[in-house]
Tab-separated table of C-alpha atoms in Angstrom:
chain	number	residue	atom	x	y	z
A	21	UNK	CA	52.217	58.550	80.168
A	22	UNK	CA	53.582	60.542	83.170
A	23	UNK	CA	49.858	62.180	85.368
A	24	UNK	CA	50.757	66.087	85.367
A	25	UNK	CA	51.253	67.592	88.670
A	26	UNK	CA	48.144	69.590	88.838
A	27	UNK	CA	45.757	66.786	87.868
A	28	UNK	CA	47.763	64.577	90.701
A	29	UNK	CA	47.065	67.324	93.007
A	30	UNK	CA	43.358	67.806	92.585
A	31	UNK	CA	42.648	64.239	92.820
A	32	UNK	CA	44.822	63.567	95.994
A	33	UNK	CA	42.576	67.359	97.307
A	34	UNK	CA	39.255	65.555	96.172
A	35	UNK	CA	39.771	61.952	97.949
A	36	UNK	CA	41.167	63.352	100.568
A	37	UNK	CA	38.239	65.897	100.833
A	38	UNK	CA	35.590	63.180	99.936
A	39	UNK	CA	36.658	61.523	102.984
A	40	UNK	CA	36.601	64.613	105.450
A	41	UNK	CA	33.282	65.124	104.157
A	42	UNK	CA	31.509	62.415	102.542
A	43	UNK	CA	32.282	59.685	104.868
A	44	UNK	CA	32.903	61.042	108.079
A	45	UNK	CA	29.010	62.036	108.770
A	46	UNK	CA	28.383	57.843	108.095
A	47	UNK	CA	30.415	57.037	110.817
A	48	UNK	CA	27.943	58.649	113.048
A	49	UNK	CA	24.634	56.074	111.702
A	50	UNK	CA	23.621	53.754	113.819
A	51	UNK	CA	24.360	50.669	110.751
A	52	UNK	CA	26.806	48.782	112.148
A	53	UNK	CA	27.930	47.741	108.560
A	54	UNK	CA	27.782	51.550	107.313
A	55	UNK	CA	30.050	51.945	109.887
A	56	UNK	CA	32.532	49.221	109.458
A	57	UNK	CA	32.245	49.716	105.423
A	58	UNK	CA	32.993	53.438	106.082
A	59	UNK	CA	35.568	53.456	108.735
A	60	UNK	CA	37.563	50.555	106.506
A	61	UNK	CA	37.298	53.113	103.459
A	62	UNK	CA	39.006	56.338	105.174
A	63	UNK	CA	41.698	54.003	106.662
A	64	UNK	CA	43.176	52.213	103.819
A	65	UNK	CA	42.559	54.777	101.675
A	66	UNK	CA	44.497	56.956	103.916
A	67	UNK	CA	47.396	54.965	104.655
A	68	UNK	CA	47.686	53.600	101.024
A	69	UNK	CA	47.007	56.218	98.719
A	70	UNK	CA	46.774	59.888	100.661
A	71	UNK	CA	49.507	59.725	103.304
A	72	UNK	CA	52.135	57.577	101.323
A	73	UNK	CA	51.278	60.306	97.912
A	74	UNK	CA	52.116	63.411	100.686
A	75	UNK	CA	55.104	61.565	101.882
A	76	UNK	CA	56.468	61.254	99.028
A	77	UNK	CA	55.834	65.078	98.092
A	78	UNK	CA	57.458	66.045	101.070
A	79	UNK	CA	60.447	63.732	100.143
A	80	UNK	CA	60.831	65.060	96.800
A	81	UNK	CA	60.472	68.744	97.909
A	82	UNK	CA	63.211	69.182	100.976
A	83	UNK	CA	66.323	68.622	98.975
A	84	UNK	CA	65.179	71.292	96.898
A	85	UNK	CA	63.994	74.013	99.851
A	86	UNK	CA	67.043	72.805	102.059
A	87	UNK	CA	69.640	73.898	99.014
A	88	UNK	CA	67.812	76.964	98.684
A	89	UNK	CA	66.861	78.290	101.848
A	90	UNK	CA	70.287	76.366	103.432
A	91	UNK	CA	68.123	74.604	106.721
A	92	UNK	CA	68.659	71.334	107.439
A	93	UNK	CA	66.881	68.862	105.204
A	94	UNK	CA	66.464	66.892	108.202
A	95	UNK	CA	64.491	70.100	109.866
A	96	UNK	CA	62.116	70.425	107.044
A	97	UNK	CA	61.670	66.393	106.149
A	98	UNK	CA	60.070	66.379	110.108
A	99	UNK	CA	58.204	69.537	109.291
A	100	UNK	CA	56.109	67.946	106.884
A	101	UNK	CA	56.297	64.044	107.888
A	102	UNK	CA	55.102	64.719	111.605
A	103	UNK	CA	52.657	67.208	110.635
A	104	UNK	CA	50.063	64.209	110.573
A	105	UNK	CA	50.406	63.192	114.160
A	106	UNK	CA	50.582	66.401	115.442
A	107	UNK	CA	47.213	67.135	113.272
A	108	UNK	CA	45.775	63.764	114.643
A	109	UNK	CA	46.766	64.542	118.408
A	110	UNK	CA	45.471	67.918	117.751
A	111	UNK	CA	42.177	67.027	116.617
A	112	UNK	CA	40.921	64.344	118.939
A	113	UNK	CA	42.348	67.089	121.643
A	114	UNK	CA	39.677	69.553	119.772
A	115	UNK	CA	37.148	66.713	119.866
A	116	UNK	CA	37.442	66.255	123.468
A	117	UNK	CA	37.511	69.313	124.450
A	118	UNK	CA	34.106	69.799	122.972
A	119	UNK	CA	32.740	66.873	124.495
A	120	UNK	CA	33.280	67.868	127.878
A	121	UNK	CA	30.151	69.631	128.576
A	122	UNK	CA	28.340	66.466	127.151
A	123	UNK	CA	29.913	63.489	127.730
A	124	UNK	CA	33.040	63.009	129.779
A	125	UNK	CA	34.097	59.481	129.089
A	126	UNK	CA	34.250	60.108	125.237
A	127	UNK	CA	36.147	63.460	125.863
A	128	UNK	CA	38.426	61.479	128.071
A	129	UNK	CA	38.410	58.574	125.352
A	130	UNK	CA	39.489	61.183	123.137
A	131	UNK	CA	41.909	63.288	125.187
A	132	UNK	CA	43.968	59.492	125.871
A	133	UNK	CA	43.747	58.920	122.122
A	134	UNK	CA	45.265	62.434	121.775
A	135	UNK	CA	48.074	61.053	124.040
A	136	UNK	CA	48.601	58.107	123.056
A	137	UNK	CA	48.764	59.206	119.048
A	138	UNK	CA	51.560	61.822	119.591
A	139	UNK	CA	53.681	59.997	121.895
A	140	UNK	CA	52.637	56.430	120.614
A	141	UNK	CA	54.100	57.305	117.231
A	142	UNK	CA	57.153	58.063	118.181
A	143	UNK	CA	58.108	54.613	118.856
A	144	UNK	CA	57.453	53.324	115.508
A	145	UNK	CA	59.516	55.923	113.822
A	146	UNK	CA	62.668	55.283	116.156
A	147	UNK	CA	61.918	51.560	115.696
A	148	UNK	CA	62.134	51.752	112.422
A	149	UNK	CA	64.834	53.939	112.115
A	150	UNK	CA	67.011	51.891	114.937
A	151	UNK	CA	66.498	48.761	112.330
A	152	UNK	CA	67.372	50.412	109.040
A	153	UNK	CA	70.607	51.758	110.565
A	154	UNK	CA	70.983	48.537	111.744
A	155	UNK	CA	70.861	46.599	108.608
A	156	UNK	CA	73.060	49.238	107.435
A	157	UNK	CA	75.765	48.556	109.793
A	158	UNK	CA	75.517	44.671	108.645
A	159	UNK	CA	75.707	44.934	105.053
A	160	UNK	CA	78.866	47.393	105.575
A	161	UNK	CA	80.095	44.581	108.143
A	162	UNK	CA	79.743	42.075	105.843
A	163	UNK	CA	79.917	44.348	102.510
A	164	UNK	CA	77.350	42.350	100.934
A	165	UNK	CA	74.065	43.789	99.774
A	166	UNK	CA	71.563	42.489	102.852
A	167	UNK	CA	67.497	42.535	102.570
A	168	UNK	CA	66.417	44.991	104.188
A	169	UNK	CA	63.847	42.591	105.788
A	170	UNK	CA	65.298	39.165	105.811
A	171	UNK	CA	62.655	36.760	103.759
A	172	UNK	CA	60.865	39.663	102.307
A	173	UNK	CA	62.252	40.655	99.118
A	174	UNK	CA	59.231	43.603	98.721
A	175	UNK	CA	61.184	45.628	101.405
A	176	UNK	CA	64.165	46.330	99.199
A	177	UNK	CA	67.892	46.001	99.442
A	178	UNK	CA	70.107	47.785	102.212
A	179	UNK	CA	73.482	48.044	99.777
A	180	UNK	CA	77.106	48.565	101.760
A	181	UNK	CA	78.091	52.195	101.595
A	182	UNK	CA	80.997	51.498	99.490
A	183	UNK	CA	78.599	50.862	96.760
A	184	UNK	CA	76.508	54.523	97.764
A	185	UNK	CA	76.666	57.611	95.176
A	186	UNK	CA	75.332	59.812	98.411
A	187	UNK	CA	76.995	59.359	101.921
A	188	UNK	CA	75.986	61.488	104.968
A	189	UNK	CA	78.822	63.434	106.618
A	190	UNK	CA	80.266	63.302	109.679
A	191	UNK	CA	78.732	66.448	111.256
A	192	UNK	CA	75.229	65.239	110.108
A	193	UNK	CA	76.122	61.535	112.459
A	194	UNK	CA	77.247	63.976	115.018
A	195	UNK	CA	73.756	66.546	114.816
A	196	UNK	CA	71.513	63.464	114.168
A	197	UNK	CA	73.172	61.879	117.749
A	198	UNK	CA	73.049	65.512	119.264
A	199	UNK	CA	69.458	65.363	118.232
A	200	UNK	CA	68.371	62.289	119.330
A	201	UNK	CA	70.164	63.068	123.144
A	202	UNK	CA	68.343	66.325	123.115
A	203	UNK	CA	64.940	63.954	122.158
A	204	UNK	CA	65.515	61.638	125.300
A	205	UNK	CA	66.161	64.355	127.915
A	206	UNK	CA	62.757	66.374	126.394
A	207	UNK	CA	61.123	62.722	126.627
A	208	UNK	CA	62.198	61.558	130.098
A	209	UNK	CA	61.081	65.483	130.998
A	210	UNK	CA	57.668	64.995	130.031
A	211	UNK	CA	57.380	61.518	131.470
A	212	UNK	CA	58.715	63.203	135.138
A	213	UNK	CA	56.889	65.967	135.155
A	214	UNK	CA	53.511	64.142	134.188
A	215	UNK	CA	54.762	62.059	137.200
A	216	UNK	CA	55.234	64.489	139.623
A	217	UNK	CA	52.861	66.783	138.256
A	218	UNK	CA	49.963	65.572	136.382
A	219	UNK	CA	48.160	63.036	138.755
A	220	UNK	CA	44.259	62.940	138.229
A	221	UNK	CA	42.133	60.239	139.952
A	222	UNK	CA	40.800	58.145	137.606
A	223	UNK	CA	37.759	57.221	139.959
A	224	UNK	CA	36.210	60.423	138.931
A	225	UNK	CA	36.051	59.386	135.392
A	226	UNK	CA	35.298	55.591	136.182
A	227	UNK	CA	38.815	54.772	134.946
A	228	UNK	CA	40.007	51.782	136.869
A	229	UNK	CA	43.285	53.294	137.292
A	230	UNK	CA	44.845	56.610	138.281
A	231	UNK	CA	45.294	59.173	135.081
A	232	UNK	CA	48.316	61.518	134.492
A	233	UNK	CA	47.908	64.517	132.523
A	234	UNK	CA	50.569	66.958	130.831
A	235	UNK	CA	49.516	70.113	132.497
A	236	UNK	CA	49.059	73.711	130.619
A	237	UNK	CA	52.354	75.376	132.532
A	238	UNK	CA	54.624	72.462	131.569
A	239	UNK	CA	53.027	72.331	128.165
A	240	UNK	CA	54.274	76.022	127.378
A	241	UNK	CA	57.681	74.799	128.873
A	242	UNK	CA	58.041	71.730	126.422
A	243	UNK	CA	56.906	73.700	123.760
A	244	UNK	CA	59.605	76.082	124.135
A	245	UNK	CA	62.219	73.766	124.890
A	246	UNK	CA	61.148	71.773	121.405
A	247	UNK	CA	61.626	74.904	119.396
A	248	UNK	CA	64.475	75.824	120.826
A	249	UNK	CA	65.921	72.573	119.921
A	250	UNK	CA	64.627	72.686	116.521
A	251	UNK	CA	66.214	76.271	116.239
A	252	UNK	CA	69.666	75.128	117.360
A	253	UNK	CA	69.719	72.353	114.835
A	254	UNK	CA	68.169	74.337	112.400
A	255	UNK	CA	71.282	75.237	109.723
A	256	UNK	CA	72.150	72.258	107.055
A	257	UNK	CA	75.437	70.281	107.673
A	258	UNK	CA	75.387	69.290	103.927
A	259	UNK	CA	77.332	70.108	100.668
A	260	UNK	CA	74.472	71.077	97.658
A	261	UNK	CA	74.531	68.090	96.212
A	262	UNK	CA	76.717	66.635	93.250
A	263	UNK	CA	74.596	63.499	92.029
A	264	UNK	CA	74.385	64.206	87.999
A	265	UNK	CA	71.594	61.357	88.094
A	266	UNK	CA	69.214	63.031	90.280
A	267	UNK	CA	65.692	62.192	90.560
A	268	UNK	CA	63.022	63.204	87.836
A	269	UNK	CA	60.755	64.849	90.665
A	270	UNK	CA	63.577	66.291	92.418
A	271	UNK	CA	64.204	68.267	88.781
A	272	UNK	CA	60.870	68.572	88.424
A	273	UNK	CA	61.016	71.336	91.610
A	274	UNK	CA	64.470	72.679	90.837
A	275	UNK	CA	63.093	74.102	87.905
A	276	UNK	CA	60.021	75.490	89.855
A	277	UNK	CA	60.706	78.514	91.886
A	278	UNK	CA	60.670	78.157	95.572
A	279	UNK	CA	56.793	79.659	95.835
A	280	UNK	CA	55.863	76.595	93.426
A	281	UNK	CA	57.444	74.044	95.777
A	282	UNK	CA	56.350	75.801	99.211
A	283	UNK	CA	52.577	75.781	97.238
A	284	UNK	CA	52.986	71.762	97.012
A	285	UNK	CA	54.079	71.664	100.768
A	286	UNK	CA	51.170	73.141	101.734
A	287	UNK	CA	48.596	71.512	99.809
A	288	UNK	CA	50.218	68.132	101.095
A	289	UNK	CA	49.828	69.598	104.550
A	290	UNK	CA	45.837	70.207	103.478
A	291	UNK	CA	45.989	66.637	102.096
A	292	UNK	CA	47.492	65.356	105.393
A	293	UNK	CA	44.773	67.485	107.663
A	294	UNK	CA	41.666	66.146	106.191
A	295	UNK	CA	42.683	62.897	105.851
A	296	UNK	CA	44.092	63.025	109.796
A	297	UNK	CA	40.677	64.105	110.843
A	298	UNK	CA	39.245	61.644	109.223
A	299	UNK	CA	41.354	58.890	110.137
A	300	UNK	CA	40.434	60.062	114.226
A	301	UNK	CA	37.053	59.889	113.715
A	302	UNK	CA	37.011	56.539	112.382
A	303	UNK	CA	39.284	55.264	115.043
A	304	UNK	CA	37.572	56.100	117.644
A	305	UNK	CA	34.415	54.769	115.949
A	306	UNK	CA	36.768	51.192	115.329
A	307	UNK	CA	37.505	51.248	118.969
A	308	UNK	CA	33.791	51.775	119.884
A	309	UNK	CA	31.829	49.407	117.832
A	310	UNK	CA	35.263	46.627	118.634
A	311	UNK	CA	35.652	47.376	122.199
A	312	UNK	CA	39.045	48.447	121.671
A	313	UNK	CA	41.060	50.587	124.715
A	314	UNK	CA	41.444	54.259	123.502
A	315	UNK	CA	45.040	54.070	124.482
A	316	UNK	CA	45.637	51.255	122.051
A	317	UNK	CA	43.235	52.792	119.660
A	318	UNK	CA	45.550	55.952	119.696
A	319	UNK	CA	48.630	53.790	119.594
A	320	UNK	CA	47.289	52.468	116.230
A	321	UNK	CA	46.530	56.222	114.957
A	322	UNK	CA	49.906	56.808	115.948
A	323	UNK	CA	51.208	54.246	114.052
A	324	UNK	CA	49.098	56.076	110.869
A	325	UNK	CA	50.740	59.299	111.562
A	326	UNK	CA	54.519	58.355	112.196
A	327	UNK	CA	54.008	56.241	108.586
A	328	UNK	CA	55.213	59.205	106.281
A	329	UNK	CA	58.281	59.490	108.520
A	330	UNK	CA	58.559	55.480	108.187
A	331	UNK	CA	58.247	55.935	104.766
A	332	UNK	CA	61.584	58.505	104.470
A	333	UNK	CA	64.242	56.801	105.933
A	334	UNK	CA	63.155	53.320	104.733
A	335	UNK	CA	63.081	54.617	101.141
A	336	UNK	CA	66.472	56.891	101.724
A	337	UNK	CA	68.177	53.667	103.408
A	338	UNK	CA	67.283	51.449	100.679
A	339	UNK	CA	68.172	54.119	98.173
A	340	UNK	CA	72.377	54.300	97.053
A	341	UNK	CA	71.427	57.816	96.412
A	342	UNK	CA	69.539	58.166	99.627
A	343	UNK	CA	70.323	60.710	102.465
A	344	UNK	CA	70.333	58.508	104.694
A	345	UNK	CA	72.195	61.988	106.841
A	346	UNK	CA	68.897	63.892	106.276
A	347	UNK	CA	66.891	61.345	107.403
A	348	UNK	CA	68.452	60.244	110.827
A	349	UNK	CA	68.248	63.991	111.712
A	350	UNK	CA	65.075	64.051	110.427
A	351	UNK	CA	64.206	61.141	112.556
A	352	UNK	CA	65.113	62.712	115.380
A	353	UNK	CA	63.180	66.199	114.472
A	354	UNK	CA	60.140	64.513	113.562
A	355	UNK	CA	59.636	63.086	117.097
A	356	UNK	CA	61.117	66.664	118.544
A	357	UNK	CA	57.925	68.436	116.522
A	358	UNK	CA	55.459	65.865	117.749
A	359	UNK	CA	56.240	66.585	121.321
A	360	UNK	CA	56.009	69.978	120.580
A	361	UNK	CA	52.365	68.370	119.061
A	362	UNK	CA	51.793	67.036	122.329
A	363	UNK	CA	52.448	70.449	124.119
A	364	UNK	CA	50.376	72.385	122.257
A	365	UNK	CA	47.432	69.455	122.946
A	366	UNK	CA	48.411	69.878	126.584
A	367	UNK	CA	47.929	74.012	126.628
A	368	UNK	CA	44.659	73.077	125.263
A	369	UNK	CA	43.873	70.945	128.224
A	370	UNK	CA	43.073	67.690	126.301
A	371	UNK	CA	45.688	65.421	126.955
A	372	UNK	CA	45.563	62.028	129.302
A	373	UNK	CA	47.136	59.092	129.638
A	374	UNK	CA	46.405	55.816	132.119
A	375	UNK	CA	49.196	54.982	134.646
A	376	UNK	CA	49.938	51.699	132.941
A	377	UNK	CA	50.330	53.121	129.789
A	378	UNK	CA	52.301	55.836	130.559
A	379	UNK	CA	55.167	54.035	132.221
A	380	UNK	CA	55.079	51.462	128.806
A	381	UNK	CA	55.029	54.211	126.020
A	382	UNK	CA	57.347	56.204	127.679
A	383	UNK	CA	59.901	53.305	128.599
A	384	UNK	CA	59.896	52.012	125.122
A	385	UNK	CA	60.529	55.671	123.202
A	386	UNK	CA	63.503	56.059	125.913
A	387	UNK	CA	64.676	52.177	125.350
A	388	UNK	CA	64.521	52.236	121.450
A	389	UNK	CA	66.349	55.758	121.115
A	390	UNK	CA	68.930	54.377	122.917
A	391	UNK	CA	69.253	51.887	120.646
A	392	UNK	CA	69.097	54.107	117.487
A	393	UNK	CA	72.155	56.231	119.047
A	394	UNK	CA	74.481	53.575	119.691
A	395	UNK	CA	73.915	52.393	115.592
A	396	UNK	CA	74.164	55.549	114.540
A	397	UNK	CA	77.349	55.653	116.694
A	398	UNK	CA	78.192	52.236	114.780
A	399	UNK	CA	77.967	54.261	111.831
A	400	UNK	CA	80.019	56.900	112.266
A	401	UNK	CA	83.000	54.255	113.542
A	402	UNK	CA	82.484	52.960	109.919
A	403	UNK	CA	83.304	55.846	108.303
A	404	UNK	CA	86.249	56.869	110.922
A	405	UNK	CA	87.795	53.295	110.390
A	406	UNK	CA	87.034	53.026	106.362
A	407	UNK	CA	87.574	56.815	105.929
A	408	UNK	CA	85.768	56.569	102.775
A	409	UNK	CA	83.428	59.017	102.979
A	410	UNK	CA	82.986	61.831	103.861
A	411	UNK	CA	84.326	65.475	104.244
A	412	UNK	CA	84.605	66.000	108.436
């Protein structure tokens, strides 16, 4: 027997609400064991249950919104997917900010984790994405369904796309590459200009190393180039789709009108924000009581947030009915918005990263897009050489 919508709903609002507000206020007793008991509660309740359930809202919903409202489905899949990190960046920025006047080295503590959670997760996103399109281009190489994780049947199948129902087209290769160019030039500019720009000594924190900051003036400049971006990509490059077999939640929403499915968005994206704040607050609790760095503390929140994004594309590549089109854009979007995330932390003033750190984060987002453009590049030759696909 099939859980109705509603009931789903109220129990994903409840847990995620029981966390926000139940557990949080443990993390701040001085029981070491409360603490680790508590901290271990929001986190794999989080990532398990809460942000997999909202992923998988948000995948069900943009086909639907995307036919309807004719944006990209790419556009709105990063809409709701990196609304975690951004919420996660946002908040320890909040929290640090509010420390200031108190104590400095948490608010610092915080404003890196801030940092490192918005750009940090943008690496495991491309990562991810770089090595789904990757197995992609094998199993069409070799036309042979592939794992999708060699030796670990759980991670599904990556199928050739001979065998797909639902192939992306060629202008959605060509907007997810335009994408993911425009992603590397907005990266590299906020690496540069917290270079150039954003140089604090870390001596007056007691850091042992020299701190770099995204300042408020090029915060409102990123911000304005990421929405710009996100406006010029905004229109879909996809047919309404054909697939008779389409997915029972997917007809679920198509026979909901559009204020129904935005209604679901949002209460994901209340889902998403509780359980984000909660998920900061016990991270930065993890990486007091374990002696963790903030930066790789935020690194691992970052890893949390990117997970619904993760989620997407793995499910979409594994999927002969995926849209695996949607996603790459998507993909791309997602790591757009999060910058924009960062931005916004930076016009708040609460955003820091160590010099170390900064070179590393930044190196590997600008490495591993590279890679994910020349597969999707590989991709594209496939269906120029095959010419099997795909209207042009």
């Amino acid at each position: 027997m099939k859980m109705n919508k509603t009931v789903y709903f109220a129990i994903l609002l409840v847990t995620a609400a029981l966390l926000r507000f139940g557990l949080i206020p443990l993390l701040h007793q001085e029981n070491i064991v409360l603490q680790w008991v508590s901290l271990s509660i929001i986190l794999i309740t989080g990532v398990v249950f809460l942000l997999r359930a909202s992923a998988k809202i948000i995948e069900e919903t943009t086909e639907v919104l995307s036919e309807r409202t004719k944006l990209a489905g790419g556009l709105l899949q990063s809409l709701g997917t990196a609304f975690p990190d951004m919420i996660l960046g946002i908040i320890a920025a909040i929290i640090s900010l509010n420390l200031r006047s108190t104590d400095m080295i948490r608010a610092i503590n915080y404003a890196i984790i801030a940092a490192s959670t918005t750009f940090g997760s943008n690496i495991y996103n491309i990562a991810h994405a770089t090595w789904c399109i990757y197995r992609q281009n094998e199993s069409n190489k070799k036309n042979t369904s592939l794992l999708m994780f060699p030796g670990i049947p759980s991670g599904g199948m990556i199928t050739p796309f001979q065998k797909h129902t639902v192939k992306p087209r060629l202008p959605e290769l060509d907007s997810a590459i335009q994408v993911l160019v425009a992603l590397t030039i907005l990266t590299a500019s906020v690496a540069v200009s917290m270079v150039l720009f954003g140089r604090v000594n870390g001596a007056e924190f007691n850091a042992s190393e020299d701190l770099y900051q995204l300042i408020q003036p090029v915060g409102f400049v990123i911000l304005f180039l990421s929405g710009l971006i996100l406006y010029l990509f905004r229109k879909t490059q996809r047919k309404e789709s054909s697939v008779p077999d389409i997915a029972e939640a997917e007809q679920y929403y198509r026979k909901n009108p559009t204020g129904v499915v935005l209604f679901h968005l949002l209460l994901s994206g209340i889902i998403i924000m509780f359980t984000a704040e909660s998920m900061v607050y016990a991270i930065e609790t993890l990486s007091h009581i374990a002696h963790i760095p903030p930066v790789i503390a935020g690194v691992l929140a970052g890893l949390i947030g990117c997970l619904g994004e993760m989620l997407v594309i793995h499910n979409y590549s594994i999927n002969p009915k995926g849209r695996i089109g949607d996603a790459l854009i998507g993909v791309g979007m997602d790591n757009i918005v999060t910058t924009a995330g960062a931005a916004i932390v930076a016009i708040m003033g609460g955003i820091f990263l160590g010099g170390s750190s900064l070179i590393i984060i930044f190196v590997l987002i600008l490495g591993i897009n590279t890679l994910l453009i020349a597969e999707v590049s590989k991709l594209k030759n496939y269906f120029l050489i095959k010419d099997t696909a795909i209207d042009s």
